[in-house]
Short mmCIF file of C-alpha atoms in Angstrom, two decimals:
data_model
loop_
_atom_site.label_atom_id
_atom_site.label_comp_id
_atom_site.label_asym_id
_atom_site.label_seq_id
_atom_site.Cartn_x
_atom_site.Cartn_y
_atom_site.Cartn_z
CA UNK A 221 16.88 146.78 -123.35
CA UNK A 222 17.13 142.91 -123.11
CA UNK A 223 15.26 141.07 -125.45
CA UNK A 224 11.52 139.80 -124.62
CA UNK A 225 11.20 136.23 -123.99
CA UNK A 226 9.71 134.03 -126.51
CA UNK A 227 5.48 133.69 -126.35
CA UNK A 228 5.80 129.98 -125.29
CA UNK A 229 8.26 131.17 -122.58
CA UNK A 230 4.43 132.63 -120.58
CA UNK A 231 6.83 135.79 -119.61
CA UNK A 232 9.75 133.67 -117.54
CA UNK A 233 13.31 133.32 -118.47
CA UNK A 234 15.24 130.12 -118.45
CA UNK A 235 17.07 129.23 -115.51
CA UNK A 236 18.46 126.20 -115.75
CA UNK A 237 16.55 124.19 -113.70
CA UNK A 238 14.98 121.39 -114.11
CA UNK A 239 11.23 121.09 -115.37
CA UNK A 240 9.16 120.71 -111.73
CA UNK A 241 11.55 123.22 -109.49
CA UNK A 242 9.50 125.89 -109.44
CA UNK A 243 6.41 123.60 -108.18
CA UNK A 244 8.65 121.78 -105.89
CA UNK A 245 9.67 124.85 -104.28
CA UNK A 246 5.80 126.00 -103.49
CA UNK A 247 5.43 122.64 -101.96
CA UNK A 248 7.91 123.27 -99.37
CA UNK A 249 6.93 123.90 -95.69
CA UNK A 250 8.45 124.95 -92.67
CA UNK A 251 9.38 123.01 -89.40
CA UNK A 252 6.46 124.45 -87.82
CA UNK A 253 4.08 123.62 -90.04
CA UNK A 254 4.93 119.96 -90.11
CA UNK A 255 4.50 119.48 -86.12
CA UNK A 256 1.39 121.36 -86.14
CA UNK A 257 0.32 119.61 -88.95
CA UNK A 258 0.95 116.09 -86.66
CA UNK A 259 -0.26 117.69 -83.70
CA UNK A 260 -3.72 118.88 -84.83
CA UNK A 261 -4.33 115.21 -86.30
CA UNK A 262 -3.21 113.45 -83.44
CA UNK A 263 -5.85 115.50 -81.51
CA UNK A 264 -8.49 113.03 -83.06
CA UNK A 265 -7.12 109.72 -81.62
CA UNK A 266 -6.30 111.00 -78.28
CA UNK A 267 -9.28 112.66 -77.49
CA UNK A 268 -11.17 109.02 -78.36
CA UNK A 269 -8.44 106.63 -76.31
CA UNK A 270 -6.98 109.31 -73.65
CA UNK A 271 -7.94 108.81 -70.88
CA UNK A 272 -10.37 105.64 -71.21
CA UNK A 273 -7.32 103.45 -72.72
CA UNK A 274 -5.08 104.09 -69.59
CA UNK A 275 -7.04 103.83 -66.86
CA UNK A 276 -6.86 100.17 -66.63
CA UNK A 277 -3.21 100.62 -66.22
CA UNK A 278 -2.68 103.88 -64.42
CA UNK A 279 -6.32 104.16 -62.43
CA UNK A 280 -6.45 107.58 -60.97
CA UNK A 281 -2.96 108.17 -62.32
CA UNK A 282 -3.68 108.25 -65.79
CA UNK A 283 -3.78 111.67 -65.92
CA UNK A 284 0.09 111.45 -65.90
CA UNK A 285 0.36 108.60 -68.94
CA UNK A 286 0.93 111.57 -71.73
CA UNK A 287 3.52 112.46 -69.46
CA UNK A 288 4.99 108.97 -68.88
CA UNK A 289 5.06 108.37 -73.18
CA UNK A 290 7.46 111.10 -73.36
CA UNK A 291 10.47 109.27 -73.98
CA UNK A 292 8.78 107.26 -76.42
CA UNK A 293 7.68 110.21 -78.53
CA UNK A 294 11.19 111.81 -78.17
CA UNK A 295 12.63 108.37 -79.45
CA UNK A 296 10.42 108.02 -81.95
CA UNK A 297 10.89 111.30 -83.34
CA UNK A 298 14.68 110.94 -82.89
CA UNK A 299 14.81 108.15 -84.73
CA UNK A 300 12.16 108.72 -87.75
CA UNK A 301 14.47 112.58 -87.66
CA UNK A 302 17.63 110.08 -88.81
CA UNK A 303 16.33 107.81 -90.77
CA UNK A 304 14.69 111.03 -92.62
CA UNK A 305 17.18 113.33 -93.09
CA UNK A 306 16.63 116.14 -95.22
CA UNK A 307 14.66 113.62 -97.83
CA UNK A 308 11.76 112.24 -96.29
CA UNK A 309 11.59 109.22 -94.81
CA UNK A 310 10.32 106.91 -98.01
CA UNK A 311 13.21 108.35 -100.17
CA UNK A 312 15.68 107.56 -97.58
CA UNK A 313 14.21 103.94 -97.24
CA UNK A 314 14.31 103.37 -100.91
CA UNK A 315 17.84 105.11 -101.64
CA UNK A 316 19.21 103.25 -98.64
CA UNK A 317 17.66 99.47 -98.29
CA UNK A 318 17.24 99.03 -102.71
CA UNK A 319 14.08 98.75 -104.41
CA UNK A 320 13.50 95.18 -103.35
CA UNK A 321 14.49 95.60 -99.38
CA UNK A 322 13.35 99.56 -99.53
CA UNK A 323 9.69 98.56 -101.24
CA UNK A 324 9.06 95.82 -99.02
CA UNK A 325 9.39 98.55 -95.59
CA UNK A 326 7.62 100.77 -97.88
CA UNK A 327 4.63 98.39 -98.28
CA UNK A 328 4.72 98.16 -94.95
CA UNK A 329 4.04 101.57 -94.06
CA UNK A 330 1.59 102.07 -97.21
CA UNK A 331 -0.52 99.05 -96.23
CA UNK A 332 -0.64 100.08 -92.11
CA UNK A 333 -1.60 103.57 -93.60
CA UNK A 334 -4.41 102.57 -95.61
CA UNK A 335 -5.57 100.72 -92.49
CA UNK A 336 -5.79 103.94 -90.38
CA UNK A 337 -6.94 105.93 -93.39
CA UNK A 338 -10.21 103.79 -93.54
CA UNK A 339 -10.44 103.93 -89.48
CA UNK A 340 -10.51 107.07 -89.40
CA UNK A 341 -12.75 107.98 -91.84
CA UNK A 342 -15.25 105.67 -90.70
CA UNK A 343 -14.70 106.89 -86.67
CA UNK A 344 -15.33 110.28 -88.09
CA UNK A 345 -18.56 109.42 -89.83
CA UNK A 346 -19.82 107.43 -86.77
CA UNK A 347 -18.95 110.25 -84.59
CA UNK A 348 -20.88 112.91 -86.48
CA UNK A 349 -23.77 110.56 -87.04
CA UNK A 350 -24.34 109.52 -83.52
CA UNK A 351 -23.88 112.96 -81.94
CA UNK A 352 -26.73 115.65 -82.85
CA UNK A 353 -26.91 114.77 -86.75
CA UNK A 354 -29.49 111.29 -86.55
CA UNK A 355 -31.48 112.29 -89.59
CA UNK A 356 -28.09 111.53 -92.08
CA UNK A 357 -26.68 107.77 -92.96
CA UNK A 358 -23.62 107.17 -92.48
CA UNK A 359 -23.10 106.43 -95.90
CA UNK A 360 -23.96 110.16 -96.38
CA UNK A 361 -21.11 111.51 -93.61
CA UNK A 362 -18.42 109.18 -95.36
CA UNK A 363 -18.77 109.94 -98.20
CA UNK A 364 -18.71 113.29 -97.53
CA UNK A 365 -15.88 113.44 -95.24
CA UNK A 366 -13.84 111.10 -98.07
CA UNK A 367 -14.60 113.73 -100.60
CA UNK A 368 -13.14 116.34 -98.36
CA UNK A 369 -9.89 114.46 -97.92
CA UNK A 370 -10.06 114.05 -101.05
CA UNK A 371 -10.39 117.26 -102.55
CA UNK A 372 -7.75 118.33 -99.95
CA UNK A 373 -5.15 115.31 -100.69
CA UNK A 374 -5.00 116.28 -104.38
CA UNK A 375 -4.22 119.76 -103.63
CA UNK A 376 -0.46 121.86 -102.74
CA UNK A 377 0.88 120.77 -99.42
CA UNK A 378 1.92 124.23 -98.76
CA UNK A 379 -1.88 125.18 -98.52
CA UNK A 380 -2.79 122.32 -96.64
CA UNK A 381 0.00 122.99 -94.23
CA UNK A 382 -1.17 126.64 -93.47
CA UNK A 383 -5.07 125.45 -92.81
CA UNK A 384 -3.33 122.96 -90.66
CA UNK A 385 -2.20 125.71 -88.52
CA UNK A 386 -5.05 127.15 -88.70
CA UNK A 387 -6.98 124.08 -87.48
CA UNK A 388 -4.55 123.17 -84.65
CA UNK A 389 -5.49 126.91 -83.16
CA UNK A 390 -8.93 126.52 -83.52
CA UNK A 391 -8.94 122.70 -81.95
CA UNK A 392 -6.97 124.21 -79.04
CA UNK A 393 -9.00 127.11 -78.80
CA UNK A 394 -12.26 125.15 -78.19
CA UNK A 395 -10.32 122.43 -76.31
CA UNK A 396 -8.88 125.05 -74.22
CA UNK A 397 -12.83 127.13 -73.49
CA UNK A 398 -13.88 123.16 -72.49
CA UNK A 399 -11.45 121.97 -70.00
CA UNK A 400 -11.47 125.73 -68.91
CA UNK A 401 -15.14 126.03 -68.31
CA UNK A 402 -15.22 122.38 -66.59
CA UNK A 403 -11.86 123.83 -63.92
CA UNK A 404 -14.66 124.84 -61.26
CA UNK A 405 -15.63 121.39 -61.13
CA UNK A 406 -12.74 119.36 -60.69
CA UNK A 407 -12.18 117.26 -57.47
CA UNK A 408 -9.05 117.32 -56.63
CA UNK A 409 -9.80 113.78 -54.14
CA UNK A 410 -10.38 112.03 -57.79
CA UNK A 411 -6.71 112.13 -59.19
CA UNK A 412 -4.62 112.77 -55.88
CA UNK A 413 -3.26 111.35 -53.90
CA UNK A 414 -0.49 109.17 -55.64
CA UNK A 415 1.53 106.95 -53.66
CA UNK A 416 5.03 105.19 -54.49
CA UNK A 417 3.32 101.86 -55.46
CA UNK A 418 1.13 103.99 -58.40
CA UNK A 419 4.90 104.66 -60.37
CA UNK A 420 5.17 101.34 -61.95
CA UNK A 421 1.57 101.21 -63.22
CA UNK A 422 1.23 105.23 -64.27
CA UNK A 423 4.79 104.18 -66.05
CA UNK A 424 3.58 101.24 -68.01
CA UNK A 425 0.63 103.11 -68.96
CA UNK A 426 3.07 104.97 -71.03
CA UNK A 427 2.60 102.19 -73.78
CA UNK A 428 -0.97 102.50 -74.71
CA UNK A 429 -0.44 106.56 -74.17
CA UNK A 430 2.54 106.28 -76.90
CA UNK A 431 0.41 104.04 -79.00
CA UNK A 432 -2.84 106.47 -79.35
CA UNK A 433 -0.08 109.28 -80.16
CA UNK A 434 1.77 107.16 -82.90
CA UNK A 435 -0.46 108.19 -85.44
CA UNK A 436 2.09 110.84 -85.97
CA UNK A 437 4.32 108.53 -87.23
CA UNK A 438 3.25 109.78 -90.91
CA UNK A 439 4.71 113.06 -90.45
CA UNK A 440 8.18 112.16 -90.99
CA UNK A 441 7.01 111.15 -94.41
CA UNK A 442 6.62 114.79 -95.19
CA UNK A 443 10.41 115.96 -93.95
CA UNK A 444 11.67 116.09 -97.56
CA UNK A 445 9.31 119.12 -98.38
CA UNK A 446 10.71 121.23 -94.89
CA UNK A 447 12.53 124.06 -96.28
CA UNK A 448 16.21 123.22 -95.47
CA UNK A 449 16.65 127.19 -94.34
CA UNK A 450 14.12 126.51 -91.84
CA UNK A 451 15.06 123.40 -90.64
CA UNK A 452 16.06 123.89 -86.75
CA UNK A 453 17.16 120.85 -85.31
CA UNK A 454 15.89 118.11 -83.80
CA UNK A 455 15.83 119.25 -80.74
CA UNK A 456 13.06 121.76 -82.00
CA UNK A 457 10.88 118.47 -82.86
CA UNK A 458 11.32 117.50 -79.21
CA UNK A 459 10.45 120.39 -77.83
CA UNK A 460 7.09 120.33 -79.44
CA UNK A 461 6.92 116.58 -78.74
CA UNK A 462 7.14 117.93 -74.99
CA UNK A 463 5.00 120.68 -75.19
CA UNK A 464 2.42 118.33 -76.62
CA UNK A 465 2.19 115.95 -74.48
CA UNK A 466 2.22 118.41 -71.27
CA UNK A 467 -0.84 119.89 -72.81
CA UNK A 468 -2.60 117.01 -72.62
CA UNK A 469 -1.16 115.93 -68.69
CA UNK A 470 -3.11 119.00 -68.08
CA UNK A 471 -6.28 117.75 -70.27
CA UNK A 472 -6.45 114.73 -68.80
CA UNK A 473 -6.07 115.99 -65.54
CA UNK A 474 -8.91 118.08 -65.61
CA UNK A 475 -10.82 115.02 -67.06
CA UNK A 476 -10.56 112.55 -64.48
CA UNK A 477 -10.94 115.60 -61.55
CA UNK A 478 -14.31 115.98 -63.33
CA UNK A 479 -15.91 112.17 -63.96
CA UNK A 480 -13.61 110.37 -61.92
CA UNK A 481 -11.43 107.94 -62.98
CA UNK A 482 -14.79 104.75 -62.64
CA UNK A 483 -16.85 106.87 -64.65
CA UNK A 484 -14.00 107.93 -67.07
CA UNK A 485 -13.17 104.22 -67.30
CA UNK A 486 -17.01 103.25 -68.74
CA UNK A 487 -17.10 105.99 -70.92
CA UNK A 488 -15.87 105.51 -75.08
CA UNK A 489 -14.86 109.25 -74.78
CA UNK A 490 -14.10 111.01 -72.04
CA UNK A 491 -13.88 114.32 -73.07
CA UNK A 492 -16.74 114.66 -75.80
CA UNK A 493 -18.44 113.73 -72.02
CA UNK A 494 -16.85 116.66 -70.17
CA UNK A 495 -17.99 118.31 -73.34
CA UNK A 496 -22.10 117.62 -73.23
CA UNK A 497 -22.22 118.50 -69.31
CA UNK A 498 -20.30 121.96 -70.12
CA UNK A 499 -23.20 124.81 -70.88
CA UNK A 500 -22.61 128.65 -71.31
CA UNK A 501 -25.84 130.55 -69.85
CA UNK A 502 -27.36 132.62 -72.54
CA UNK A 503 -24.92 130.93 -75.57
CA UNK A 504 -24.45 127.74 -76.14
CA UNK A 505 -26.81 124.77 -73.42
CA UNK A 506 -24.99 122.05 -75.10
CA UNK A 507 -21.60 122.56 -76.55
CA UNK A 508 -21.00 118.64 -77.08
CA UNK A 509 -22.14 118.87 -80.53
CA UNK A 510 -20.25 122.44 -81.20
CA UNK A 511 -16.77 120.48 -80.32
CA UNK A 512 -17.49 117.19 -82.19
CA UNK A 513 -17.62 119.35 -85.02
CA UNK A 514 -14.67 121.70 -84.71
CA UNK A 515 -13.18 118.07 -83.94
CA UNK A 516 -13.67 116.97 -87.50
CA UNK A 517 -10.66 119.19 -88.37
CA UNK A 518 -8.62 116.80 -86.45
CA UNK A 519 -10.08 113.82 -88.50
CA UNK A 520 -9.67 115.54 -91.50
CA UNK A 521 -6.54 117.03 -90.75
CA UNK A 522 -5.04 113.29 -89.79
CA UNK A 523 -6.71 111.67 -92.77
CA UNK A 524 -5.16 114.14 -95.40
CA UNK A 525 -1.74 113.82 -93.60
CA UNK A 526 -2.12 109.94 -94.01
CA UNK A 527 -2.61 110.65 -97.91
CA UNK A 528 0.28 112.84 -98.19
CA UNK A 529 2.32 110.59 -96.80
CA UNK A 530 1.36 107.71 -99.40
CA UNK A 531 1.72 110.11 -102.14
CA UNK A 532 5.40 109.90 -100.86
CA UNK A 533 6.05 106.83 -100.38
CA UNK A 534 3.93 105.72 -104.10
CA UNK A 535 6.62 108.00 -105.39
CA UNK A 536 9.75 106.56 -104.07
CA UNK A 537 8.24 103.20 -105.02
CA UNK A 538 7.84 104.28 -108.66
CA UNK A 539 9.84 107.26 -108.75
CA UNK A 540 9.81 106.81 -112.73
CA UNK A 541 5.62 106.38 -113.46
CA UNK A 542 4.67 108.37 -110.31
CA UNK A 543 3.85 111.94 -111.80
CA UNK A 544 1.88 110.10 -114.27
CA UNK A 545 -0.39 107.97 -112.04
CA UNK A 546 -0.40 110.19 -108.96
CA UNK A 547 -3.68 111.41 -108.88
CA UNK A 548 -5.34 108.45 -109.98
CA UNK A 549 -3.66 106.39 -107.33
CA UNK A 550 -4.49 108.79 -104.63
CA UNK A 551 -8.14 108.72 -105.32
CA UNK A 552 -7.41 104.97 -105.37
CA UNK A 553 -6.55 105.33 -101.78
CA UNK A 554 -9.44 107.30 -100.43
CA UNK A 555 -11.95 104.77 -102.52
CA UNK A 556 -10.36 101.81 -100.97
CA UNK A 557 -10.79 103.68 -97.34
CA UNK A 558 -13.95 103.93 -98.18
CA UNK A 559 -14.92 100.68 -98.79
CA UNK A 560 -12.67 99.65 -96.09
CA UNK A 561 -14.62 101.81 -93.38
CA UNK A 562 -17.59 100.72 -94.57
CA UNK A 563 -17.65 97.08 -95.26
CA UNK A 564 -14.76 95.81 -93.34
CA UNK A 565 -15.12 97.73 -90.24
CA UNK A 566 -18.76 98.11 -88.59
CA UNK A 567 -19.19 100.30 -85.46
CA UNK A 568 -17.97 97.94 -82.97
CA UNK A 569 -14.56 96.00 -84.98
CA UNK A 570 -13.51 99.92 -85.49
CA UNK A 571 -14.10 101.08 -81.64
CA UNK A 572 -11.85 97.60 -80.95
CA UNK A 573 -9.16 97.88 -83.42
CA UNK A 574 -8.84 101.78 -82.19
CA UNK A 575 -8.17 100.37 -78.82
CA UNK A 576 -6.19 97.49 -79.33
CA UNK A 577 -5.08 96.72 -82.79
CA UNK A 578 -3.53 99.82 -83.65
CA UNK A 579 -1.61 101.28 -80.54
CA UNK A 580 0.67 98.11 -80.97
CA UNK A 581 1.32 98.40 -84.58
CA UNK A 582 1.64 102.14 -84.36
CA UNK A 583 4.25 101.35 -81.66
CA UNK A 584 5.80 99.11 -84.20
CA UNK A 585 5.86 101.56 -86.68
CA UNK A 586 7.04 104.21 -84.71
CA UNK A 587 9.82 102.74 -82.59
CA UNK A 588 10.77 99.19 -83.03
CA UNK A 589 11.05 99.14 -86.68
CA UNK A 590 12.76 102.82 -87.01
CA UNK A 591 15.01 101.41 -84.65
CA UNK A 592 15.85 98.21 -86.68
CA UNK A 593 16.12 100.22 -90.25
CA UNK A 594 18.44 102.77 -87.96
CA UNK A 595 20.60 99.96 -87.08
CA UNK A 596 20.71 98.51 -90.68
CA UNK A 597 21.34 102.09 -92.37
CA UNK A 598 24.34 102.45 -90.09
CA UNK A 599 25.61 98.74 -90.92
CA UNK A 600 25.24 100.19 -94.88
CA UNK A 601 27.23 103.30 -94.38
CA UNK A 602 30.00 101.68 -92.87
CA UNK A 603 30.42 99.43 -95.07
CA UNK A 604 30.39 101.63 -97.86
#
């Protein structure tokens, strides 16, 4: 019989490995849970901005604009996939640009994802407060929404990757019973028909579209923990960038064939709208407040993806200090969203930097400067 291991050994041989493996190895996640991870947050910002953010572009063509910001979400995920690699996209900053050139970029990001952190804690609190739940403060929601992310942003990504799936089906399941039960309503006079002349502004309207889905941009923070077994390809990554975005053609179609694209155009959101006139006879007389609710998975979802994504770039800034400080800097972050959300950004300067502020830097973030660092990492390689 082989000898039993030592007492301090807690019943496990010695492998070899380095002190952390095994934890590093229950961190990992697949492919799949990564882009539904991205997906079910970016459900938050584009239910708020789609279709209401295109319309002044696209009018009754705006139904198309998720369509139209294809290309830009296959670019952007093309080029956030290289930069990445098979380490995440801080490590591969750092490792490739130094610590001075790499932290700078890295600050960047960190700084821009603190921004959206706060926004969309506070949009979540202000949602919940002004739809069915009056008799709260919204200190009350954000704080309790913060201690959620919280309590979720300190924990294993592996678990918080499989209630991400579990979310995204849930968030489609209740979009899908909405836009289903609204179908025998839709006017079909509202959103056709399209002429030639309507391609150039449905097109442009691919911008703001591509903006309100760059929140995604955070995911490719989290490639470094995909198991490598699993990874398959980018052209997997575009096909759910596709999928996606088809989905909601076919959301926002059914949108505007129910308001109207004038009506649409007045209202903050659209479809929490096409929500409160949807009833089921004998269940449910207003279902508005049933879906903002389920809808605070998307917030939350998005919000803890956000802090997962400065826990990896903190660490490839201080790669040395980070297991140290980790947790305290984390619930740095969420304090300082706090306080952002609730000082810095009132009702209205958050509804206005949704709209206008962040699409552009999101676009930023997501394609011009991947597109400069993509450029610079291939001068670096060849001269190397």
């Amino acid at each position: 019989m082989p000898p039993r291991p030592p007492r301090w050994s807690c019943g496990r041989r010695s492998t070899g490995k380095p002190k952390g493996g095994d934890s590093l190895n229950q961190e990992r996640i697949s492919h799949t849970q990564l882009t539904a991870l991205i997906w079910a947050g970016v459900l938050a910002p584009a239910a708020e901005l789609l279709p209401s953010m295109t319309l002044a572009t696209a009018g009754r063509g705006a139904w198309l604009s998720p369509a139209a910001a294809i290309p830009l979400v296959v670019l952007s995920g093309l080029l956030l996939g290289r930069l990445s690699g098979e380490r995440g996209l801080a490590q591969s900053i750092a490792g490739c640009f130094g610590r001075v050139g790499g932290g700078l970029i890295l600050l960047i990001y960190m700084v821009w994802g603190e921004l959206l952190l706060a926004l969309r804690l506070r949009l979540c609190a202000q949602r919940l407060l002004s739809s069915g739940y009056r008799d709260g403060s919204l200190w009350f929601f954000l704080g309790a929404v913060a201690l959620m992310v919280l309590w979720m942003g300190l924990g294993k990504l592996g678990a918080f990757a499989r209630a991400g799936q579990f979310f995204l089906a849930i968030l489609l399941t209740a979009g899908g019973v909405v836009l289903l039960l609204s179908l025998s309503q839709v006017e079909v006079q509202r959103v056709l028909p399209l002429w030639r002349q309507d391609a150039l502004p449905v097109l442009l309207s691919a911008l703001p579209a591509g903006g309100a889905l760059g929140w995604g941009v955070y995911g490719a923070f989290l490639t470094g923990q995909v198991r490598p077994a699993e990874n398959r390809g980018r052209w997997y990554g575009v096909f759910w960038g596709v999928g996606g975005c088809l989905l909601l053609v076919l959301s926002q179609l059914v949108i505007l064939g129910n308001l109207g694209p004038a009506l649409a155009g007045r209202l903050d959101n659209p479809f929490f709208a096409l929500a409160k006139s949807v009833g089921v006879e004998g269940a449910f007389q207003r279902v508005e407040s049933v879906i903002i609710s389920l809808w605070t998975l998307a917030d939350l979802t998005m919000a803890v993806l956000l802090l997962f994504a400065l826990r990896a770039a903190g660490g490839a800034l201080a790669p040395g200090h980070w297991d140290r400080w980790e947790r305290w800097v984390t619930a740095g972050a969420v304090l300082v969203g706090v306080v952002l959300a609730a000082v810095l950004l009132p009702n209205g300067r958050a509804l206005q930097l949704n709209r206008s502020l962040v699409p552009l830097g999101n676009l930023i973030l997501g394609l011009a400067l991947p597109f400069l660092l993509w450029l610079g990492k291939g001068f670096c390689e060849k001269k190397r």
